[in-house]
Short mmCIF file of C-alpha atoms in Angstrom, two decimals:
data_model
loop_
_atom_site.label_atom_id
_atom_site.label_comp_id
_atom_site.label_asym_id
_atom_site.label_seq_id
_atom_site.Cartn_x
_atom_site.Cartn_y
_atom_site.Cartn_z
CA MET A 1 46.90 -9.70 -56.19
CA SER A 2 48.69 -8.38 -53.08
CA SER A 3 45.38 -6.08 -52.03
CA SER A 4 43.11 -8.10 -52.21
CA ALA A 5 44.11 -10.77 -50.46
CA ASP A 6 44.72 -8.35 -47.13
CA LEU A 7 41.34 -7.37 -47.83
CA ASN A 8 40.07 -10.17 -47.60
CA THR A 9 42.11 -11.15 -44.02
CA GLY A 10 40.63 -8.27 -42.49
CA VAL A 11 37.27 -9.37 -43.69
CA ALA A 12 38.27 -12.70 -42.05
CA ARG A 13 39.86 -11.22 -39.63
CA LYS A 14 37.18 -8.27 -38.20
CA SER A 15 34.57 -11.75 -38.55
CA ARG A 16 36.58 -14.03 -35.36
CA ARG A 17 36.54 -10.70 -33.89
CA SER A 18 32.78 -10.39 -34.50
CA ASP A 19 32.81 -13.85 -33.97
CA ARG A 20 34.50 -13.29 -30.49
CA ARG A 21 31.73 -10.43 -28.99
CA ARG A 22 28.96 -12.16 -29.57
CA PRO A 23 28.12 -13.86 -26.60
CA ARG A 24 27.07 -17.64 -26.93
CA ILE A 25 23.76 -19.13 -25.67
CA SER A 26 24.15 -22.81 -24.30
CA GLY A 27 21.13 -24.85 -23.40
CA LEU A 28 22.75 -26.01 -19.93
CA GLY A 29 22.89 -23.01 -19.38
CA LEU A 30 19.65 -21.54 -20.01
CA ALA A 31 18.82 -25.10 -18.26
CA LEU A 32 20.55 -24.18 -14.94
CA LEU A 33 18.25 -20.79 -14.99
CA ALA A 34 14.79 -22.29 -15.67
CA PRO A 35 14.64 -22.38 -11.60
CA ALA A 36 15.47 -18.65 -10.76
CA LEU A 37 13.70 -16.87 -13.96
CA PHE A 38 10.60 -18.74 -12.87
CA LEU A 39 10.70 -18.01 -8.91
CA LEU A 40 11.50 -14.23 -10.28
CA SER A 41 8.93 -14.87 -12.19
CA LEU A 42 6.78 -16.20 -8.66
CA PHE A 43 7.74 -13.46 -6.30
CA PHE A 44 8.65 -10.36 -8.25
CA PHE A 45 6.32 -10.19 -11.11
CA ALA A 46 3.62 -11.62 -10.51
CA PRO A 47 3.12 -9.22 -7.45
CA VAL A 48 3.44 -6.19 -8.98
CA ILE A 49 0.57 -7.62 -11.77
CA LEU A 50 -1.50 -8.66 -9.23
CA THR A 51 -1.49 -5.17 -7.29
CA GLY A 52 -1.76 -3.72 -10.83
CA VAL A 53 -5.43 -6.29 -11.10
CA PHE A 54 -5.86 -5.29 -7.65
CA ALA A 55 -5.32 -1.63 -7.94
CA PHE A 56 -8.13 -1.30 -10.61
CA THR A 57 -10.82 -3.13 -8.58
CA ASP A 58 -13.27 -2.32 -5.53
CA LEU A 59 -12.01 -5.03 -3.44
CA SER A 60 -12.40 -5.83 0.41
CA THR A 61 -13.33 -7.43 3.83
CA SER A 62 -16.96 -6.15 2.90
CA THR A 63 -16.48 -7.87 -0.64
CA GLY A 64 -14.87 -11.16 -0.22
CA ILE A 65 -12.51 -12.28 -2.96
CA GLY A 66 -14.96 -14.70 -4.22
CA ARG A 67 -18.17 -14.71 -6.03
CA GLY A 68 -20.79 -12.06 -4.30
CA GLN A 69 -24.37 -12.33 -4.02
CA TYR A 70 -27.67 -9.41 -4.19
CA VAL A 71 -28.05 -8.18 -1.36
CA VAL A 72 -30.66 -5.09 0.16
CA THR A 73 -30.43 -4.13 3.29
CA PRO A 74 -31.97 -1.08 5.35
CA ASN A 75 -27.95 0.42 5.69
CA LEU A 76 -27.89 -0.19 1.46
CA LEU A 77 -30.86 2.37 0.75
CA ARG A 78 -30.03 4.62 3.94
CA GLN A 79 -27.22 4.48 1.63
CA LEU A 80 -28.86 5.48 -1.60
CA GLY A 81 -31.64 7.41 0.86
CA ASP A 82 -28.66 10.19 0.73
CA GLN A 83 -27.87 9.93 -2.78
CA GLY A 84 -31.34 10.09 -4.12
CA LEU A 85 -33.73 7.24 -3.36
CA THR A 86 -36.87 8.86 -3.36
CA GLU A 87 -38.66 7.55 -0.03
CA ASP A 88 -41.33 6.61 -1.05
CA ASP A 89 -40.21 4.09 -2.92
CA ALA A 90 -37.54 2.71 0.09
CA THR A 91 -40.83 2.34 1.57
CA ALA A 92 -42.02 0.18 -0.43
CA ILE A 93 -39.30 -1.44 -1.37
CA ALA A 94 -38.68 -2.34 2.54
CA SER A 95 -42.12 -2.97 2.41
CA VAL A 96 -43.05 -6.50 4.53
CA SER A 97 -46.21 -9.59 2.35
CA ILE A 98 -47.80 -12.09 3.89
CA SER A 99 -49.06 -14.98 1.93
CA ILE A 100 -49.92 -18.52 2.77
CA ASP A 101 -48.63 -20.33 -0.10
CA GLU A 102 -47.20 -23.54 1.16
CA ALA A 103 -42.96 -22.71 1.03
CA GLY A 104 -43.61 -20.66 4.35
CA ILE A 105 -46.38 -23.56 5.76
CA ALA A 106 -42.87 -25.73 5.01
CA ARG A 107 -40.34 -23.09 6.80
CA ALA A 108 -43.23 -23.57 9.64
CA THR A 109 -43.03 -27.07 8.91
CA GLU A 110 -39.22 -26.92 9.11
CA GLY A 111 -39.19 -24.19 12.40
CA GLY A 112 -41.39 -26.74 15.24
CA VAL A 113 -44.72 -24.52 14.96
CA ASP A 114 -47.89 -26.57 16.82
CA PRO A 115 -49.04 -29.22 13.29
CA ASP A 116 -52.34 -29.04 14.76
CA PHE A 117 -52.37 -24.97 15.02
CA LEU A 118 -50.05 -24.61 10.95
CA SER A 119 -53.69 -26.96 9.27
CA GLU A 120 -55.92 -24.23 10.99
CA ILE A 121 -53.72 -21.60 9.09
CA GLU A 122 -53.97 -23.60 6.04
CA ASP A 123 -57.46 -24.26 6.14
CA ARG A 124 -58.52 -20.80 7.24
CA PHE A 125 -55.96 -18.97 5.36
CA ALA A 126 -54.83 -21.15 2.38
CA GLY A 127 -54.10 -18.74 -0.02
CA GLU A 128 -55.14 -15.49 1.76
CA SER A 129 -52.34 -12.37 1.54
CA PHE A 130 -52.15 -9.75 4.28
CA ASP A 131 -49.96 -6.49 3.38
CA ASP A 132 -49.84 -5.57 7.47
CA PRO A 133 -48.18 -8.62 9.52
CA ARG A 134 -49.73 -7.24 12.81
CA ALA A 135 -53.48 -7.86 10.69
CA PHE A 136 -52.07 -12.07 10.00
CA SER A 137 -50.68 -12.72 13.77
CA ARG A 138 -54.61 -11.01 14.66
CA GLU A 139 -56.06 -13.91 13.12
CA LEU A 140 -53.86 -15.92 14.09
CA ARG A 141 -54.78 -15.03 17.75
CA GLY A 142 -58.52 -16.14 16.59
CA LEU A 143 -57.38 -19.38 15.85
CA PRO A 144 -58.11 -22.95 18.53
CA ASN A 145 -54.67 -23.81 18.42
CA ALA A 146 -52.85 -20.99 18.83
CA PRO A 147 -50.01 -20.67 21.48
CA ARG A 148 -50.65 -18.25 24.21
CA ARG A 149 -47.00 -17.41 24.03
CA PRO A 150 -47.75 -13.58 22.00
CA ARG A 151 -43.59 -14.47 21.72
CA GLU A 152 -44.72 -18.22 19.53
CA LEU A 153 -47.66 -16.58 17.95
CA THR A 154 -44.76 -14.15 16.64
CA GLN A 155 -42.56 -15.98 15.05
CA THR A 156 -45.26 -18.55 13.23
CA ALA A 157 -46.10 -15.46 11.64
CA GLU A 158 -42.93 -14.67 10.04
CA TYR A 159 -42.57 -17.42 8.56
CA PHE A 160 -45.14 -16.59 5.94
CA GLU A 161 -43.41 -13.44 5.89
CA THR A 162 -41.83 -12.23 1.92
CA SER A 163 -39.53 -9.66 1.91
CA VAL A 164 -37.16 -8.30 -0.15
CA LEU A 165 -34.30 -7.24 2.81
CA ASN A 166 -31.60 -9.64 3.69
CA THR A 167 -32.26 -12.19 1.52
CA ARG A 168 -29.84 -13.20 -0.80
CA PHE A 169 -29.76 -13.49 -5.22
CA ASP A 170 -27.73 -15.27 -6.67
CA ASN A 171 -28.74 -13.29 -9.74
CA PRO A 172 -29.44 -9.84 -11.01
CA GLU A 173 -32.27 -11.67 -12.85
CA ALA A 174 -34.21 -12.45 -9.84
CA LEU A 175 -33.41 -10.23 -7.25
CA THR A 176 -35.00 -7.87 -10.46
CA ALA A 177 -38.23 -10.01 -10.36
CA GLN A 178 -38.81 -9.29 -6.54
CA LEU A 179 -38.09 -6.14 -6.74
CA ALA A 180 -40.92 -5.93 -8.84
CA ASP A 181 -43.33 -8.13 -7.88
CA VAL A 182 -43.50 -6.04 -3.83
CA ALA A 183 -42.07 -2.94 -4.65
CA PRO A 184 -44.53 -2.77 -8.61
CA ASP A 185 -45.12 1.27 -8.50
CA VAL A 186 -41.52 1.83 -8.53
CA SER A 187 -39.56 2.04 -12.06
CA SER A 188 -37.61 0.62 -13.97
CA ASP A 189 -34.32 2.89 -13.65
CA THR A 190 -34.46 2.80 -9.97
CA ILE A 191 -34.72 -1.07 -9.77
CA ALA A 192 -31.94 -1.34 -12.26
CA TRP A 193 -30.31 1.49 -9.88
CA ILE A 194 -30.49 -0.91 -7.16
CA VAL A 195 -29.54 -3.97 -7.43
CA ASP A 196 -26.69 -2.92 -9.77
CA ARG A 197 -25.50 -0.78 -5.47
CA SER A 198 -26.87 -4.88 -4.09
CA TYR A 199 -24.19 -6.49 -5.57
CA THR A 200 -22.12 -7.99 -2.14
CA GLY A 201 -18.41 -8.69 -4.80
CA ALA A 202 -15.57 -6.87 -6.22
CA ARG A 203 -16.55 -4.95 -9.62
CA PHE A 204 -13.62 -4.01 -11.79
CA THR A 205 -13.77 -0.14 -11.23
CA THR A 206 -11.80 3.03 -11.80
CA ALA A 207 -13.54 4.33 -8.84
CA ASN A 208 -10.07 4.29 -7.09
CA PHE A 209 -7.77 6.58 -8.86
CA GLU A 210 -10.71 8.84 -9.28
CA ARG A 211 -11.11 9.23 -6.15
CA LEU A 212 -6.87 9.51 -5.90
CA ALA A 213 -7.67 12.29 -8.08
CA THR A 214 -9.79 14.27 -6.55
CA GLN A 215 -9.43 13.47 -2.88
CA LYS A 216 -8.89 16.54 -0.51
CA GLU A 217 -6.16 14.52 1.31
CA THR A 218 -4.16 13.42 -1.91
CA LEU A 219 -2.07 16.70 -1.70
CA ARG A 220 -1.85 16.55 1.85
CA LEU A 221 -0.10 12.92 1.57
CA ILE A 222 1.49 13.58 -1.79
CA GLY A 223 3.24 16.99 -0.37
CA ASN A 224 4.36 14.81 3.31
CA THR A 225 5.46 12.30 1.36
CA ALA A 226 7.76 15.00 -0.75
CA LEU A 227 9.27 16.55 2.63
CA TYR A 228 9.80 13.13 4.39
CA VAL A 229 11.60 11.82 0.81
CA ALA A 230 13.65 15.04 0.36
CA ALA A 231 14.89 15.22 4.18
CA THR A 232 16.13 12.56 4.60
CA LEU A 233 17.68 12.18 1.38
CA GLY A 234 19.11 15.05 0.61
CA LEU A 235 20.20 14.97 4.40
CA PHE A 236 21.54 12.63 5.31
CA ASN A 237 20.92 9.54 3.25
CA VAL A 238 23.66 10.95 0.12
CA GLY A 239 24.31 14.41 2.14
CA LEU A 240 25.40 12.33 6.07
CA GLY A 241 27.29 9.70 4.70
CA LEU A 242 29.23 11.16 1.59
CA PHE A 243 29.98 14.38 4.88
CA LEU A 244 31.07 11.19 6.98
CA ALA A 245 32.60 8.66 4.58
CA ILE A 246 34.92 11.62 3.17
CA VAL A 247 35.94 12.78 7.40
CA LEU A 248 36.73 9.20 8.02
CA PHE A 249 38.32 8.62 4.54
CA TYR A 250 40.67 11.89 5.52
CA THR A 251 40.98 10.65 9.24
CA PRO A 252 43.93 7.46 10.92
CA LYS A 253 42.77 3.83 9.63
CA PRO A 254 42.20 3.20 13.72
CA VAL A 255 40.16 5.98 14.05
CA THR A 256 38.51 5.11 11.44
CA SER A 257 37.59 2.08 11.48
CA PHE A 258 35.81 2.48 15.07
CA TYR A 259 33.51 4.80 13.77
CA SER A 260 32.56 3.48 11.12
CA THR A 261 31.05 0.15 13.13
CA LEU A 262 29.84 2.70 15.11
CA TRP A 263 27.67 4.33 12.37
CA LEU A 264 26.42 0.84 11.29
CA LEU A 265 24.10 0.29 14.61
CA PRO A 266 21.37 2.03 13.03
CA ARG A 267 21.79 -0.19 10.55
CA ILE A 268 22.18 -3.49 12.28
CA THR A 269 19.71 -2.80 15.13
CA PRO A 270 16.47 -4.62 14.62
CA LEU A 271 14.08 -1.69 13.55
CA VAL A 272 11.49 -2.80 16.66
CA LEU A 273 14.40 -2.07 18.88
CA TYR A 274 15.53 1.38 17.10
CA ALA A 275 12.37 2.17 17.43
CA ILE A 276 12.25 2.07 20.96
CA MET A 277 15.44 3.73 21.58
CA TRP A 278 13.92 6.56 20.34
CA LYS A 279 10.81 6.91 22.13
CA TRP A 280 12.75 6.72 25.16
CA PHE A 281 15.58 9.67 23.62
CA THR A 282 11.93 12.17 23.02
CA TRP A 283 9.49 10.84 24.93
CA GLU A 284 8.06 12.88 27.64
CA ASP A 285 10.39 10.85 30.45
CA GLY A 286 13.73 10.64 27.99
CA PHE A 287 16.37 11.83 27.77
CA LEU A 288 16.04 14.70 25.64
CA PRO A 289 13.30 16.01 27.46
CA ILE A 290 14.75 15.72 30.73
CA ILE A 291 17.95 17.33 29.28
CA ALA A 292 15.38 20.48 27.78
CA ASP A 293 13.49 20.48 31.33
CA GLN A 294 17.36 21.10 33.06
CA LEU A 295 18.47 24.18 30.92
CA GLY A 296 15.11 25.59 31.00
CA LEU A 297 13.35 24.53 27.41
CA PRO A 298 10.31 23.38 26.02
CA SER A 299 9.86 19.54 28.01
CA PHE A 300 7.52 17.96 26.13
CA ASN A 301 7.02 14.25 23.99
CA TYR A 302 9.00 15.59 20.64
CA MET A 303 7.71 12.45 18.42
CA LYS A 304 3.82 13.77 19.39
CA GLY A 305 4.43 16.71 20.55
CA SER A 306 4.24 19.24 18.10
CA VAL A 307 4.14 19.25 14.05
CA VAL A 308 7.97 19.69 13.33
CA THR A 309 9.07 17.71 15.87
CA ALA A 310 7.55 15.11 14.63
CA TRP A 311 8.69 16.02 11.79
CA MET A 312 12.11 16.15 12.66
CA THR A 313 12.74 12.58 14.76
CA MET A 314 10.73 11.15 11.81
CA ILE A 315 13.51 11.86 9.47
CA SER A 316 16.19 12.13 12.23
CA LEU A 317 15.02 8.29 12.35
CA ASN A 318 14.85 7.06 9.28
CA GLY A 319 17.74 9.00 8.17
CA PHE A 320 20.66 7.35 10.44
CA ILE A 321 19.37 4.39 9.30
CA GLY A 322 20.43 5.67 5.56
CA ALA A 323 23.40 7.86 6.41
CA SER A 324 25.45 4.48 6.92
CA PHE A 325 24.08 2.73 4.10
CA GLY A 326 25.82 5.65 2.45
CA LEU A 327 28.59 6.02 4.50
CA ILE A 328 29.35 2.39 3.27
CA LEU A 329 29.31 2.53 0.10
CA PHE A 330 30.32 5.38 0.08
CA SER A 331 34.09 4.26 1.78
CA GLY A 332 34.26 1.48 -0.62
CA ALA A 333 34.21 3.93 -3.42
CA LEU A 334 36.59 6.22 -1.97
CA ARG A 335 39.10 3.03 -1.43
CA ALA A 336 39.11 3.06 -5.00
CA ILE A 337 40.60 6.69 -6.38
CA PRO A 338 44.20 6.26 -7.21
CA MET A 339 46.38 8.09 -4.50
CA GLN A 340 49.32 9.19 -6.94
CA GLN A 341 45.97 11.81 -8.02
CA LEU A 342 45.86 13.02 -4.30
CA TRP A 343 49.66 13.23 -3.66
CA ALA A 344 49.93 15.02 -7.31
CA SER A 345 47.29 17.59 -6.69
CA GLU A 346 49.41 18.33 -3.23
CA VAL A 347 53.08 18.96 -4.89
CA ASP A 348 50.59 21.19 -6.72
CA GLY A 349 49.69 22.83 -3.47
CA ALA A 350 45.72 22.14 -3.09
CA ASN A 351 44.71 21.76 -0.17
CA ARG A 352 41.84 19.64 1.60
CA TRP A 353 38.78 21.59 -0.37
CA GLN A 354 40.54 21.74 -3.23
CA GLN A 355 40.83 18.20 -3.66
CA VAL A 356 37.47 16.84 -2.42
CA ARG A 357 35.65 19.77 -4.80
CA ARG A 358 37.70 18.63 -8.21
CA ILE A 359 38.80 15.55 -6.98
CA ILE A 360 36.24 13.87 -4.75
CA LEU A 361 33.98 14.48 -6.09
CA PRO A 362 33.85 14.47 -10.01
CA GLN A 363 34.57 10.71 -8.92
CA MET A 364 32.21 10.01 -6.51
CA ARG A 365 28.88 10.68 -9.19
CA TRP A 366 28.16 6.53 -10.24
CA PRO A 367 28.25 6.00 -6.38
CA ILE A 368 26.04 9.23 -5.99
CA LEU A 369 23.22 8.13 -8.39
CA PHE A 370 23.26 4.41 -6.90
CA VAL A 371 22.92 5.70 -3.79
CA THR A 372 20.20 8.49 -4.08
CA SER A 373 17.63 6.34 -6.79
CA TYR A 374 18.01 3.32 -4.00
CA GLN A 375 17.46 5.77 -1.11
CA THR A 376 14.46 7.57 -3.47
CA LEU A 377 12.86 4.47 -4.11
CA SER A 378 12.94 3.22 -0.82
CA LEU A 379 11.64 5.98 1.23
CA LEU A 380 9.24 6.13 -1.13
CA SER A 381 7.52 2.98 0.11
CA SER A 382 9.51 2.57 3.98
CA TYR A 383 6.82 3.01 6.24
CA GLU A 384 7.54 1.04 8.32
CA GLN A 385 9.49 3.15 11.25
CA ILE A 386 7.46 6.49 10.70
CA TRP A 387 4.17 3.53 11.46
CA LEU A 388 6.15 2.04 14.91
CA THR A 389 7.09 5.83 15.89
CA THR A 390 4.94 8.85 15.57
CA ASN A 391 2.42 6.42 13.63
CA GLY A 392 1.46 9.14 10.99
CA GLY A 393 0.25 11.92 14.04
CA PRO A 394 0.45 14.11 15.67
CA GLY A 395 -3.00 13.42 13.95
CA ARG A 396 -2.55 12.30 10.13
CA THR A 397 0.06 15.80 9.87
CA THR A 398 3.42 12.93 9.17
CA THR A 399 1.58 10.11 7.91
CA VAL A 400 3.16 9.75 4.53
CA TRP A 401 1.58 7.67 0.81
CA ALA A 402 3.62 4.66 1.68
CA LEU A 403 1.30 4.45 5.46
CA GLU A 404 -1.53 5.72 3.70
CA ALA A 405 -1.88 2.36 1.46
CA PHE A 406 -0.84 0.29 4.10
CA THR A 407 -3.06 1.37 7.16
CA THR A 408 -6.02 1.08 4.02
CA ALA A 409 -5.18 -1.64 2.77
CA LEU A 410 -3.71 -4.12 5.87
CA SER A 411 -4.47 -2.11 9.36
CA ASN A 412 -7.76 -0.28 9.19
CA TYR A 413 -8.64 1.23 12.17
CA THR A 414 -12.34 0.19 11.29
CA GLY A 415 -12.10 -3.15 9.67
CA ASN A 416 -12.97 -2.78 6.66
CA LEU A 417 -9.81 -3.18 4.16
CA GLN A 418 -10.11 -1.95 1.21
CA TYR A 419 -6.96 -4.04 -1.11
CA GLY A 420 -8.92 -2.28 -4.34
CA LEU A 421 -8.05 1.24 -2.84
CA GLY A 422 -4.23 -0.38 -1.31
CA ALA A 423 -4.10 -1.56 -4.53
CA ALA A 424 -4.20 1.82 -6.74
CA MET A 425 -2.18 3.67 -4.71
CA ALA A 426 0.61 0.82 -4.09
CA LEU A 427 0.51 1.69 -8.17
CA VAL A 428 0.80 4.89 -8.41
CA LEU A 429 4.44 4.81 -6.32
CA VAL A 430 5.28 2.25 -8.73
CA VAL A 431 5.23 4.31 -11.01
CA VAL A 432 6.13 7.18 -9.80
CA GLY A 433 9.27 5.02 -9.03
CA LEU A 434 10.07 4.04 -12.46
CA VAL A 435 9.76 7.92 -13.78
CA LEU A 436 11.85 9.20 -11.19
CA SER A 437 14.62 5.82 -11.86
CA ILE A 438 14.36 7.06 -15.53
CA ILE A 439 15.08 10.47 -14.29
CA TYR A 440 18.22 9.61 -12.51
CA LEU A 441 19.74 8.09 -15.48
CA ARG A 442 19.45 11.21 -18.24
CA LEU A 443 19.94 12.56 -15.41
CA PHE A 444 23.49 11.18 -14.13
CA LYS A 445 24.06 10.21 -18.18
CA PHE A 446 23.79 6.30 -16.40
CA SER A 447 24.35 5.21 -20.29
CA GLU A 448 28.06 6.79 -20.81
CA LEU A 449 28.67 4.16 -17.48
CA VAL A 450 27.48 1.09 -19.95
CA SER A 451 29.04 2.37 -23.08
CA ARG A 452 31.27 0.43 -25.24
CA PRO A 453 34.70 1.43 -23.65
CA LYS A 454 37.01 3.85 -26.24
CA ILE A 455 39.99 2.21 -25.86
CA GLU A 456 40.19 -1.55 -27.07
CA LEU A 457 42.97 -3.81 -25.95
#
């Protein structure tokens, strides 16, 4: 009996303990969280979803965001000519025919053509067709009420012209019928091809990713981005930030406060002002070229004068901002290390380097993980500093993936903003960021950080 009671008591105790561990779901709490969840969905998930959708379209300035139409333009025929359209087919499609019908009479009436002249045209040529506009103009010139000015005569003839060029059709069937009527000798496959290419709206396609996978520019962008992220992260964001935090940790407090504030300047300075300061620092008449000239060293625009100095400037400019961020986090983490450990190591005869290597660095794993993963994702998507300084130059030697995506989608010199291609490049960045995050979490064993404590209180 005694053992059974003890067993029941143990089960009840475990049950109460399990109830204490189980999180309680409150309806009021869910109601209070609802606005936050809505805003999270609106401002976080919606842009990601829209980017994913746009990435599989050819959306651009020329297509617009509305429903497109079918238009055959001379420029389209030239493009198709480069892709295999024969000159005879292009000439047939671009041909102009003239028909004297009710539609032409109505257009001429709305255009203000002299009614007497128009009546003569209808009486004389109603139901006839002309293949040569010049022959029709000669016929018009012989009518008694024909205008004396050649320009008015040409304008009158244009009301009766029928051409597929620059005419907008709402559906492919109407354009197909018009092309078959204008160019009956062109094959149906060619007409279908032209109709498909004449659509002016956006369509779902995988061409953006095929282009990114095949163009030579992609490898250069990947190389530039890898160099930019690795050098900035390793030398400044983590390396310099951790070095400064450790040095200031062993520095007297008044000095530490002053230098900590000084290193925050790159972080708190407005970005545009910070970029202008670097221009004053590195351009032809800036501080560095003047000093270099006094020392007999090459003096030129270090920001854009050569590829090497442009990379050094760009990495340093971004690196000092990231180093100040790392300095703040690493300094806070260093203060959390129990001082008793350092005092005990000094009693055992450990020097500063041995303290750093044996005590400080092993306990800085989680801050280093956070700074590395956060700054990697930040650098992958950052382009503002590069855009404001080197703008990817000289040439395109310092153009990274994020800057290329930005200029492709939102700041194209040609004026044709390719939203779909830019979204595809942004989506690639999102996927790369997710993969790197998983790698970092597994590499630094993040599961140990969030695991249940082994000692239960």
